[in-house]
Coordinates of N, CA and C in Angstrom, one line a residue:
X1 N 168.5 66.9 137.9 CA 169.2 67.6 136.8 C 168.3 68.7 136.2
X2 N 168.9 69.8 135.9 CA 168.1 70.9 135.3 C 167.6 70.5 133.9
X3 N 166.4 70.8 133.6 CA 165.8 70.5 132.4 C 166.5 71.2 131.2
X4 N 166.9 70.5 130.1 CA 167.6 71.1 129.0 C 166.7 72.2 128.3
X5 N 167.4 73.1 127.7 CA 166.7 74.1 126.9 C 166.2 73.5 125.6
X6 N 164.9 73.5 125.5 CA 164.3 72.9 124.3 C 164.0 73.9 123.2
X7 N 163.5 75.1 123.7 CA 163.2 76.2 122.7 C 163.9 77.5 123.2
X8 N 164.6 78.1 122.2 CA 165.1 79.4 122.5 C 164.3 80.4 121.8
X9 N 163.6 81.3 122.5 CA 162.8 82.4 122.0 C 163.5 83.7 122.0
X10 N 163.3 84.5 120.9 CA 163.9 85.8 120.8 C 162.9 86.9 120.7
X11 N 163.2 88.0 121.4 CA 162.5 89.3 121.1 C 163.0 89.8 119.8
X12 N 162.3 90.8 119.2 CA 162.7 91.3 117.9 C 163.3 92.7 118.0
X13 N 162.5 93.7 118.4 CA 163.0 95.1 118.4 C 164.1 95.2 119.5
X14 N 165.3 95.7 119.0 CA 166.4 96.0 119.9 C 167.1 94.8 120.4
X15 N 166.7 93.6 119.9 CA 167.4 92.4 120.2 C 167.9 91.8 118.9
X16 N 167.1 91.9 117.8 CA 167.5 91.4 116.5 C 167.8 92.6 115.6
X17 N 167.1 93.7 115.7 CA 167.3 94.9 114.9 C 167.1 96.2 115.7
X18 N 167.7 97.2 115.2 CA 167.6 98.5 115.8 C 166.1 99.1 115.8
X19 N 165.7 99.6 116.9 CA 164.4 100.2 117.0 C 164.4 101.4 117.9
X20 N 164.7 101.3 119.2 CA 164.5 102.4 120.2 C 165.4 103.6 119.9
X21 N 166.5 103.3 119.3 CA 167.4 104.5 118.9 C 166.7 105.3 117.9
X22 N 165.9 104.7 117.0 CA 165.1 105.5 116.0 C 164.1 106.4 116.7
X23 N 163.4 105.8 117.7 CA 162.4 106.5 118.5 C 163.1 107.7 119.2
X24 N 164.3 107.5 119.7 CA 165.0 108.5 120.5 C 165.4 109.7 119.6
X25 N 165.8 109.4 118.3 CA 166.1 110.5 117.4 C 164.9 111.3 117.1
X26 N 163.8 110.6 116.8 CA 162.5 111.2 116.5 C 162.1 112.1 117.7
X27 N 162.2 111.6 118.9 CA 161.8 112.4 120.1 C 162.7 113.6 120.2
X28 N 163.9 113.6 119.9 CA 164.8 114.7 119.9 C 164.3 115.8 118.9
X29 N 163.9 115.3 117.7 CA 163.4 116.2 116.7 C 162.1 116.9 117.1
X30 N 161.3 116.1 117.8 CA 160.0 116.7 118.3 C 160.3 117.7 119.4
X31 N 161.3 117.4 120.3 CA 161.7 118.4 121.3 C 162.2 119.7 120.7
X32 N 162.9 119.6 119.7 CA 163.4 120.8 119.0 C 162.2 121.6 118.4
X33 N 161.3 120.8 117.8 CA 160.2 121.5 117.1 C 159.3 122.2 118.2
X34 N 159.1 121.6 119.3 CA 158.2 122.1 120.3 C 158.9 122.9 121.4
X35 N 160.2 123.3 121.2 CA 160.9 124.1 122.1 C 160.2 125.4 122.5
X36 N 159.5 126.0 121.6 CA 158.8 127.3 121.9 C 157.7 127.1 123.0
X37 N 157.3 125.8 123.2 CA 156.2 125.5 124.1 C 156.7 124.9 125.4
X38 N 157.8 124.1 125.4 CA 158.2 123.4 126.6 C 159.7 123.0 126.4
X39 N 160.4 122.9 127.6 CA 161.7 122.4 127.5 C 161.8 120.9 127.3
X40 N 162.9 120.4 127.0 CA 163.0 119.0 126.6 C 162.6 118.0 127.7
X41 N 163.0 118.4 129.0 CA 162.7 117.5 130.1 C 161.2 117.5 130.4
X42 N 160.5 118.6 130.3 CA 159.1 118.7 130.4 C 158.4 117.8 129.4
X43 N 158.9 118.0 128.1 CA 158.3 117.2 127.0 C 158.5 115.7 127.2
X44 N 159.7 115.3 127.6 CA 159.9 113.9 127.8 C 159.0 113.3 128.9
X45 N 158.9 114.0 130.0 CA 158.0 113.5 131.1 C 156.6 113.4 130.6
X46 N 156.1 114.4 129.9 CA 154.7 114.5 129.5 C 154.5 113.4 128.5
X47 N 155.4 113.1 127.6 CA 155.3 112.1 126.5 C 155.2 110.7 127.2
X48 N 156.1 110.5 128.1 CA 156.1 109.2 128.8 C 154.8 108.9 129.5
X49 N 154.3 109.9 130.2 CA 153.0 109.8 130.9 C 151.9 109.5 129.9
X50 N 151.9 110.2 128.8 CA 150.9 110.0 127.8 C 151.0 108.7 127.1
X51 N 152.2 108.2 126.8 CA 152.3 106.9 126.2 C 151.8 105.8 127.2
X52 N 152.2 105.9 128.4 CA 151.7 104.9 129.4 C 150.2 104.9 129.5
X53 N 149.6 106.1 129.5 CA 148.1 106.2 129.6 C 147.5 105.6 128.4
X54 N 148.1 105.7 127.2 CA 147.5 105.2 126.0 C 147.8 103.8 125.6
X55 N 148.6 103.1 126.4 CA 149.0 101.7 126.0 C 147.8 100.8 125.9
X56 N 146.8 101.0 126.8 CA 145.6 100.1 126.7 C 144.7 100.4 125.5
X57 N 145.0 101.6 124.9 CA 144.2 102.0 123.8 C 144.9 101.7 122.4
X58 N 146.2 102.2 122.3 CA 146.9 102.1 121.1 C 147.8 100.9 121.1
X59 N 148.2 100.3 122.2 CA 149.2 99.3 122.3 C 150.6 99.8 122.1
X60 N 151.5 98.9 121.8 CA 152.9 99.3 121.6 C 153.2 99.6 120.1
X61 N 154.2 100.4 119.8 CA 154.6 100.6 118.4 C 154.6 102.0 117.9
X62 N 155.0 102.2 116.7 CA 155.1 103.5 116.1 C 153.8 104.3 116.1
X63 N 152.7 103.6 115.7 CA 151.5 104.3 115.6 C 151.0 104.9 116.9
X64 N 151.1 104.1 118.0 CA 150.8 104.7 119.3 C 151.7 105.8 119.7
X65 N 153.0 105.6 119.4 CA 154.0 106.6 119.7 C 153.7 107.9 119.0
X66 N 153.3 107.9 117.7 CA 153.0 109.1 117.0 C 151.8 109.8 117.5
X67 N 150.7 109.0 117.8 CA 149.5 109.6 118.3 C 149.8 110.3 119.7
X68 N 150.6 109.6 120.5 CA 151.0 110.2 121.8 C 151.8 111.4 121.6
X69 N 152.7 111.5 120.6 CA 153.4 112.7 120.4 C 152.5 113.9 120.1
X70 N 151.5 113.6 119.2 CA 150.6 114.7 118.9 C 149.8 115.1 120.1
X71 N 149.3 114.2 120.9 CA 148.6 114.5 122.1 C 149.5 115.3 123.0
X72 N 150.7 114.9 123.2 CA 151.7 115.6 124.0 C 151.9 117.1 123.5
X73 N 152.0 117.2 122.2 CA 152.2 118.5 121.6 C 151.0 119.5 122.0
X74 N 149.8 118.9 121.9 CA 148.6 119.7 122.2 C 148.6 120.1 123.7
X75 N 149.1 119.2 124.6 CA 149.1 119.4 126.0 C 150.1 120.5 126.4
X76 N 151.4 120.3 125.9 CA 152.4 121.2 126.4 C 152.3 122.6 125.8
X77 N 151.5 122.7 124.7 CA 151.3 124.0 124.0 C 150.0 124.6 124.4
X78 N 149.3 124.0 125.3 CA 147.9 124.5 125.6 C 147.1 124.7 124.4
X79 N 147.2 123.8 123.4 CA 146.4 123.8 122.2 C 146.9 124.8 121.2
X80 N 148.1 125.4 121.4 CA 148.6 126.4 120.4 C 149.4 125.8 119.3
X81 N 149.7 124.5 119.4 CA 150.5 123.9 118.3 C 149.8 124.1 117.0
X82 N 150.6 124.3 116.0 CA 150.0 124.7 114.7 C 149.7 123.4 113.9
X83 N 148.9 123.5 112.9 CA 148.6 122.4 112.0 C 149.9 121.9 111.3
X84 N 150.7 122.9 110.9 CA 152.0 122.5 110.2 C 152.9 121.7 111.2
X85 N 152.9 122.1 112.4 CA 153.7 121.3 113.4 C 153.2 119.9 113.6
X86 N 151.9 119.8 113.7 CA 151.2 118.5 113.8 C 151.5 117.6 112.6
X87 N 151.5 118.3 111.4 CA 151.7 117.5 110.2 C 153.2 117.1 110.2
X88 N 154.1 117.9 110.7 CA 155.5 117.5 110.8 C 155.7 116.3 111.6
X89 N 155.0 116.3 112.8 CA 155.1 115.1 113.7 C 154.6 113.8 113.1
X90 N 153.4 114.0 112.4 CA 152.8 112.8 111.7 C 153.8 112.3 110.6
X91 N 154.5 113.2 109.9 CA 155.4 112.9 108.9 C 156.6 112.1 109.5
X92 N 157.0 112.5 110.6 CA 158.1 111.7 111.3 C 157.7 110.4 111.7
X93 N 156.4 110.3 112.1 CA 155.9 108.9 112.4 C 155.9 108.0 111.2
X94 N 155.5 108.6 110.1 CA 155.5 107.8 108.9 C 156.9 107.3 108.5
X95 N 157.9 108.2 108.7 CA 159.2 107.9 108.4 C 159.7 106.7 109.3
X96 N 159.3 106.7 110.5 CA 159.6 105.6 111.4 C 159.0 104.3 110.9
X97 N 157.8 104.3 110.4 CA 157.1 103.1 109.9 C 157.8 102.6 108.6
X98 N 158.4 103.6 107.8 CA 159.0 103.2 106.6 C 160.5 102.9 106.7
X99 N 161.1 103.1 107.9 CA 162.5 103.0 108.0 C 162.9 101.5 107.8
X100 N 164.0 101.3 107.0 CA 164.4 100.0 106.7 C 164.9 99.2 107.9
X101 N 164.8 97.9 107.9 CA 165.2 97.1 109.0 C 166.8 97.0 109.0
X102 N 167.4 97.3 110.2 CA 168.8 97.3 110.3 C 169.2 96.3 111.4
X103 N 169.7 95.1 111.0 CA 170.0 94.0 111.9 C 171.2 94.5 112.8
X104 N 171.1 94.0 114.1 CA 172.3 94.2 115.0 C 173.4 93.3 114.5
X105 N 174.6 93.6 115.0 CA 175.8 92.9 114.6 C 175.7 91.4 115.0
X106 N 175.9 90.6 114.0 CA 176.0 89.1 114.3 C 174.7 88.4 114.5
X107 N 173.6 89.0 114.2 CA 172.3 88.4 114.5 C 172.1 87.2 113.6
X108 N 172.2 87.4 112.3 CA 171.8 86.2 111.4 C 172.7 85.0 111.7
X109 N 174.0 85.3 111.8 CA 175.0 84.2 112.1 C 174.6 83.5 113.4
X110 N 174.3 84.2 114.4 CA 174.0 83.7 115.7 C 172.7 82.8 115.7
X111 N 171.7 83.3 115.0 CA 170.5 82.6 114.9 C 170.7 81.3 114.2
X112 N 171.5 81.3 113.2 CA 171.7 80.0 112.4 C 172.5 79.0 113.3
X113 N 173.4 79.5 114.1 CA 174.2 78.6 115.0 C 173.2 78.0 116.0
X114 N 172.4 78.9 116.6 CA 171.5 78.4 117.7 C 170.5 77.4 117.1
X115 N 170.0 77.7 115.9 CA 168.9 76.9 115.2 C 169.5 75.5 114.8
X116 N 170.8 75.4 114.8 CA 171.3 74.1 114.4 C 171.1 73.1 115.5
X117 N 171.0 73.5 116.8 CA 170.9 72.6 117.9 C 169.6 72.8 118.7
X118 N 168.9 73.8 118.4 CA 167.7 74.1 119.2 C 166.5 74.5 118.3
X119 N 165.3 74.3 118.8 CA 164.1 74.9 118.2 C 164.2 76.4 118.5
X120 N 163.9 77.3 117.6 CA 163.9 78.7 117.9 C 162.6 79.3 117.5
X121 N 162.2 80.3 118.2 CA 160.9 81.0 118.0 C 161.1 82.5 118.2
X122 N 160.1 83.3 117.8 CA 160.1 84.7 117.9 C 158.9 85.2 118.6
X123 N 159.0 86.0 119.6 CA 157.8 86.6 120.3 C 158.1 88.1 120.5
X124 N 157.3 88.9 120.0 CA 157.5 90.4 120.0 C 156.2 91.1 120.2
X125 N 156.2 92.2 120.8 CA 155.0 93.0 120.9 C 155.0 94.2 120.0
X126 N 153.8 94.7 119.7 CA 153.7 95.9 118.8 C 152.6 95.7 117.9
X127 N 152.6 96.7 116.9 CA 151.6 96.7 115.9 C 151.8 95.5 114.9
X128 N 150.7 94.7 114.7 CA 150.8 93.4 114.0 C 151.3 93.7 112.6
X129 N 150.7 94.6 111.8 CA 151.1 94.9 110.5 C 152.6 95.3 110.4
X130 N 153.0 96.3 111.2 CA 154.4 96.8 111.2 C 155.4 95.7 111.6
X131 N 155.1 94.9 112.6 CA 156.0 93.9 113.1 C 156.1 92.8 112.0
X132 N 155.0 92.4 111.4 CA 155.1 91.4 110.3 C 155.9 91.9 109.1
X133 N 155.8 93.2 108.8 CA 156.5 93.7 107.7 C 158.0 93.7 108.0
X134 N 158.4 94.0 109.3 CA 159.8 94.1 109.7 C 160.4 92.6 109.7
X135 N 159.6 91.7 110.1 CA 160.1 90.3 110.1 C 160.3 89.8 108.7
X136 N 159.4 90.2 107.8 CA 159.6 89.8 106.4 C 160.8 90.5 105.8
X137 N 161.0 91.8 106.1 CA 162.1 92.5 105.5 C 163.4 92.0 106.1
X138 N 163.4 91.6 107.3 CA 164.7 91.1 107.9 C 165.3 89.9 107.2
X139 N 164.5 89.1 106.6 CA 164.9 87.9 106.0 C 165.2 86.8 107.0
X140 N 164.7 87.0 108.2 CA 165.0 86.0 109.3 C 163.8 85.1 109.5
X141 N 162.7 85.4 109.0 CA 161.4 84.7 109.3 C 161.5 83.2 109.2
X142 N 162.2 82.8 108.1 CA 162.2 81.3 107.8 C 162.9 80.5 108.9
X143 N 163.7 81.2 109.7 CA 164.5 80.5 110.7 C 163.7 80.1 111.9
X144 N 162.5 80.7 112.1 CA 161.8 80.5 113.3 C 160.7 79.5 113.1
X145 N 160.6 78.6 114.1 CA 159.5 77.6 114.0 C 158.2 78.2 114.3
X146 N 158.1 79.2 115.1 CA 156.9 79.9 115.5 C 157.1 81.4 115.7
X147 N 156.2 82.2 115.2 CA 156.3 83.7 115.4 C 155.0 84.2 116.0
X148 N 155.2 84.9 117.1 CA 154.0 85.5 117.8 C 154.2 87.0 117.9
X149 N 153.2 87.8 117.5 CA 153.2 89.2 117.8 C 152.1 89.4 118.8
X150 N 152.4 89.9 120.0 CA 151.5 89.9 121.1 C 151.2 91.3 121.6
X151 N 150.1 91.5 122.3 CA 149.8 92.9 122.8 C 150.6 93.2 124.0
X152 N 151.0 92.2 124.8 CA 151.8 92.5 126.0 C 152.6 91.2 126.3
X153 N 153.7 91.4 126.9 CA 154.5 90.3 127.4 C 154.4 90.1 128.9
X154 N 153.5 89.3 129.3 CA 153.4 89.0 130.7 C 153.4 87.5 130.9
X155 N 153.1 87.1 132.2 CA 153.2 85.6 132.5 C 152.2 84.8 131.7
X156 N 151.0 85.4 131.5 CA 149.9 84.7 130.8 C 150.4 84.5 129.3
X157 N 151.0 85.5 128.7 CA 151.4 85.5 127.4 C 152.5 84.4 127.2
X158 N 153.5 84.4 128.1 CA 154.5 83.4 127.9 C 154.1 82.0 128.2
X159 N 153.1 81.8 129.2 CA 152.6 80.5 129.4 C 151.9 80.0 128.2
X160 N 151.1 80.9 127.6 CA 150.4 80.5 126.3 C 151.3 80.2 125.2
X161 N 152.4 81.0 125.1 CA 153.4 80.8 124.1 C 154.1 79.5 124.2
X162 N 154.5 79.1 125.4 CA 155.1 77.8 125.7 C 154.1 76.7 125.3
X163 N 152.9 76.9 125.7 CA 151.9 75.8 125.3 C 151.7 75.6 123.8
X164 N 151.8 76.7 123.1 CA 151.7 76.6 121.6 C 152.8 75.9 121.0
X165 N 154.0 76.0 121.7 CA 155.2 75.3 121.2 C 155.3 73.9 121.8
X166 N 154.4 73.5 122.7 CA 154.4 72.2 123.3 C 155.6 72.0 124.2
X167 N 156.0 73.0 124.9 CA 157.2 72.9 125.8 C 156.8 73.4 127.2
X168 N 157.3 72.7 128.2 CA 157.1 73.2 129.6 C 157.9 74.5 129.8
X169 N 157.5 75.4 130.6 CA 158.2 76.6 130.9 C 159.7 76.4 131.2
X170 N 160.0 75.3 131.9 CA 161.3 75.1 132.3 C 162.2 74.7 131.1
X171 N 161.6 74.4 130.0 CA 162.4 74.1 128.8 C 162.5 75.3 127.8
X172 N 162.0 76.5 128.3 CA 162.0 77.7 127.4 C 163.0 78.6 127.9
X173 N 163.8 79.2 127.0 CA 164.8 80.2 127.3 C 164.5 81.4 126.4
X174 N 164.2 82.6 127.1 CA 163.9 83.8 126.3 C 165.1 84.7 126.3
X175 N 165.3 85.3 125.1 CA 166.4 86.2 124.9 C 165.9 87.6 124.5
X176 N 166.3 88.6 125.2 CA 165.7 89.9 124.8 C 166.5 91.1 125.5
X177 N 166.1 92.3 125.2 CA 166.8 93.4 125.7 C 166.1 94.1 126.9
X178 N 164.9 93.7 127.1 CA 164.1 94.3 128.2 C 163.9 93.4 129.4
X179 N 164.4 93.9 130.6 CA 164.2 93.1 131.8 C 162.7 93.0 132.1
X180 N 162.0 94.1 131.9 CA 160.6 94.1 132.3 C 159.8 93.1 131.4
X181 N 160.1 93.0 130.1 CA 159.2 92.3 129.2 C 159.8 90.9 128.8
X182 N 161.1 90.8 128.8 CA 161.8 89.6 128.3 C 162.4 88.7 129.4
X183 N 162.5 89.2 130.6 CA 163.1 88.5 131.7 C 162.2 88.1 132.8
X184 N 161.6 89.1 133.5 CA 160.8 88.9 134.7 C 159.7 88.0 134.5
X185 N 158.8 88.2 133.5 CA 157.7 87.2 133.4 C 158.1 85.8 133.0
X186 N 159.2 85.6 132.3 CA 159.6 84.3 132.0 C 160.2 83.6 133.2
X187 N 160.9 84.3 134.0 CA 161.4 83.7 135.3 C 160.2 83.4 136.2
X188 N 159.2 84.2 136.2 CA 158.1 84.0 137.1 C 157.3 82.7 136.7
X189 N 157.3 82.3 135.5 CA 156.6 81.0 135.1 C 157.5 79.8 135.2
X190 N 158.8 80.0 135.6 CA 159.7 78.9 135.7 C 160.7 78.7 134.5
X191 N 160.7 79.7 133.6 CA 161.6 79.6 132.5 C 162.9 80.2 132.7
X192 N 163.8 80.3 131.7 CA 165.1 80.9 131.8 C 165.1 82.1 130.9
X193 N 166.0 83.1 131.2 CA 166.0 84.3 130.4 C 167.5 84.8 130.3
X194 N 167.8 85.3 129.1 CA 169.1 85.9 128.8 C 168.8 87.4 128.4
X195 N 169.4 88.3 129.2 CA 169.3 89.7 128.9 C 170.5 90.2 128.1
X196 N 170.2 90.8 126.9 CA 171.2 91.4 126.1 C 170.9 92.9 126.0
X197 N 171.4 93.7 126.8 CA 171.0 95.1 126.8 C 171.3 95.8 125.5
X198 N 170.4 96.7 125.1 CA 170.5 97.6 124.0 C 171.1 98.9 124.5
X199 N 171.7 99.7 123.6 CA 172.3 101.0 124.1 C 171.3 102.0 124.5
X200 N 170.0 101.9 124.1 CA 168.9 102.8 124.5 C 167.8 101.9 125.0
X201 N 167.2 102.3 126.2 CA 166.1 101.6 126.7 C 164.9 102.6 127.1
X202 N 163.8 102.3 126.6 CA 162.6 103.1 126.9 C 162.3 103.0 128.4
X203 N 162.0 104.2 128.9 CA 161.9 104.3 130.4 C 160.8 103.3 130.9
X204 N 159.8 103.1 130.1 CA 158.7 102.2 130.5 C 159.2 100.7 130.7
X205 N 160.3 100.4 130.1 CA 160.8 99.0 130.2 C 161.9 98.8 131.3
X206 N 162.2 99.9 132.0 CA 163.2 99.7 133.1 C 162.6 98.9 134.2
X207 N 163.5 98.0 134.7 CA 163.1 97.1 135.8 C 164.4 96.5 136.4
X208 N 164.3 96.0 137.6 CA 165.4 95.4 138.3 C 165.2 93.9 138.3
X209 N 166.3 93.1 138.2 CA 166.3 91.7 138.3 C 166.4 91.3 139.7
X210 N 165.5 90.4 140.3 CA 165.7 90.0 141.7 C 167.0 89.4 141.9
X211 N 167.6 89.7 143.1 CA 168.9 89.2 143.4 C 169.0 87.6 143.4
X212 N 167.9 87.0 143.8 CA 167.9 85.5 143.8 C 167.9 84.9 142.4
X213 N 167.6 85.7 141.4 CA 167.5 85.1 140.1 C 168.9 84.9 139.5
X214 N 169.9 85.7 140.0 CA 171.2 85.7 139.4 C 172.1 84.5 139.9
X215 N 171.6 83.9 140.9 CA 172.4 82.9 141.5 C 172.0 81.4 141.2
X216 N 170.9 81.3 140.5 CA 170.4 79.9 140.3 C 170.5 79.4 138.9
X217 N 171.1 80.3 138.0 CA 171.3 79.9 136.6 C 170.1 80.2 135.7
X218 N 169.0 80.7 136.3 CA 167.9 81.0 135.5 C 168.0 82.3 134.7
X219 N 168.9 83.2 135.2 CA 169.1 84.5 134.5 C 170.5 84.7 134.2
X220 N 170.8 85.2 133.0 CA 172.1 85.6 132.6 C 172.1 86.9 131.8
X221 N 173.1 87.7 132.0 CA 173.2 88.9 131.1 C 174.4 88.7 130.2
X222 N 174.3 88.9 129.0 CA 175.4 88.9 128.0 C 175.6 90.3 127.4
X223 N 176.8 90.4 126.9 CA 177.2 91.7 126.3 C 176.6 91.9 124.9
X224 N 176.7 90.8 124.1 CA 176.2 90.8 122.8 C 175.5 89.4 122.5
X225 N 174.7 89.4 121.4 CA 174.0 88.2 121.0 C 175.0 87.1 120.6
X226 N 176.2 87.5 120.1 CA 177.2 86.6 119.7 C 177.6 85.6 120.8
X227 N 177.4 86.0 122.1 CA 177.9 85.2 123.2 C 176.8 84.1 123.5
X228 N 175.7 84.1 122.9 CA 174.6 83.2 123.2 C 174.9 81.7 122.9
X229 N 175.5 81.4 121.8 CA 175.8 79.9 121.6 C 176.7 79.3 122.7
X230 N 177.7 80.1 123.1 CA 178.6 79.6 124.2 C 177.8 79.4 125.5
X231 N 176.9 80.4 125.8 CA 176.1 80.3 127.0 C 175.2 79.0 126.9
X232 N 174.6 78.8 125.8 CA 173.7 77.6 125.6 C 174.6 76.3 125.8
X233 N 175.8 76.3 125.3 CA 176.6 75.2 125.5 C 176.9 74.9 126.9
X234 N 177.1 76.0 127.7 CA 177.3 75.8 129.2 C 176.1 75.3 129.9
X235 N 174.9 75.5 129.3 CA 173.7 75.0 129.9 C 173.3 73.6 129.6
X236 N 174.0 73.1 128.6 CA 173.7 71.7 128.1 C 174.0 70.7 129.2
X237 N 173.1 69.7 129.3 CA 173.4 68.7 130.4 C 174.7 68.0 130.2

């Protein structure tokens, strides 16, 4: 018999509340600002390269994104970007940090339904201060048995996370919008994953689900989070 789901873990950004769409709008504004130096496609490619290079230094989140935008502006302009333009980019970064939390449709109701029958936890990556602030502002923090803000979501992180919860990987089900971060490493350690796509996905998070994962019940894709309680009911022994 398949081990029952003991803990349902949730991602935060773009699973519980809007995030990447705000980054996308900011990136469009930066592209317009820097149009005299580079076209939008060149800027996008340079920014992605810069962000990936800086992940080991800045980690994930708005602060790293903002610093990478400034670095990209210097690169595409050959150092000709003005102090006013840099100040504008920094200002947009601060606006991202101060943006109010906007929950996705049905999130709070779904969490409460799931929490009635399962232990639930939160695991998200990003800047600790900003993520903790968003969790507090969301009003959802009290629902989670355990909250973890991590530097990276990989197999070691999920194995440690399961250990902290006192659950075997087979009893863990992860729910998130990123195949790369919320699905693949969980499947690799023997857990289960539910992918709920967001309307915008950062290029760094793109990945493919192995064909064999879709046929054994370990992986499922849902259209919205509202479908999760029914899916969990189907998984019940």
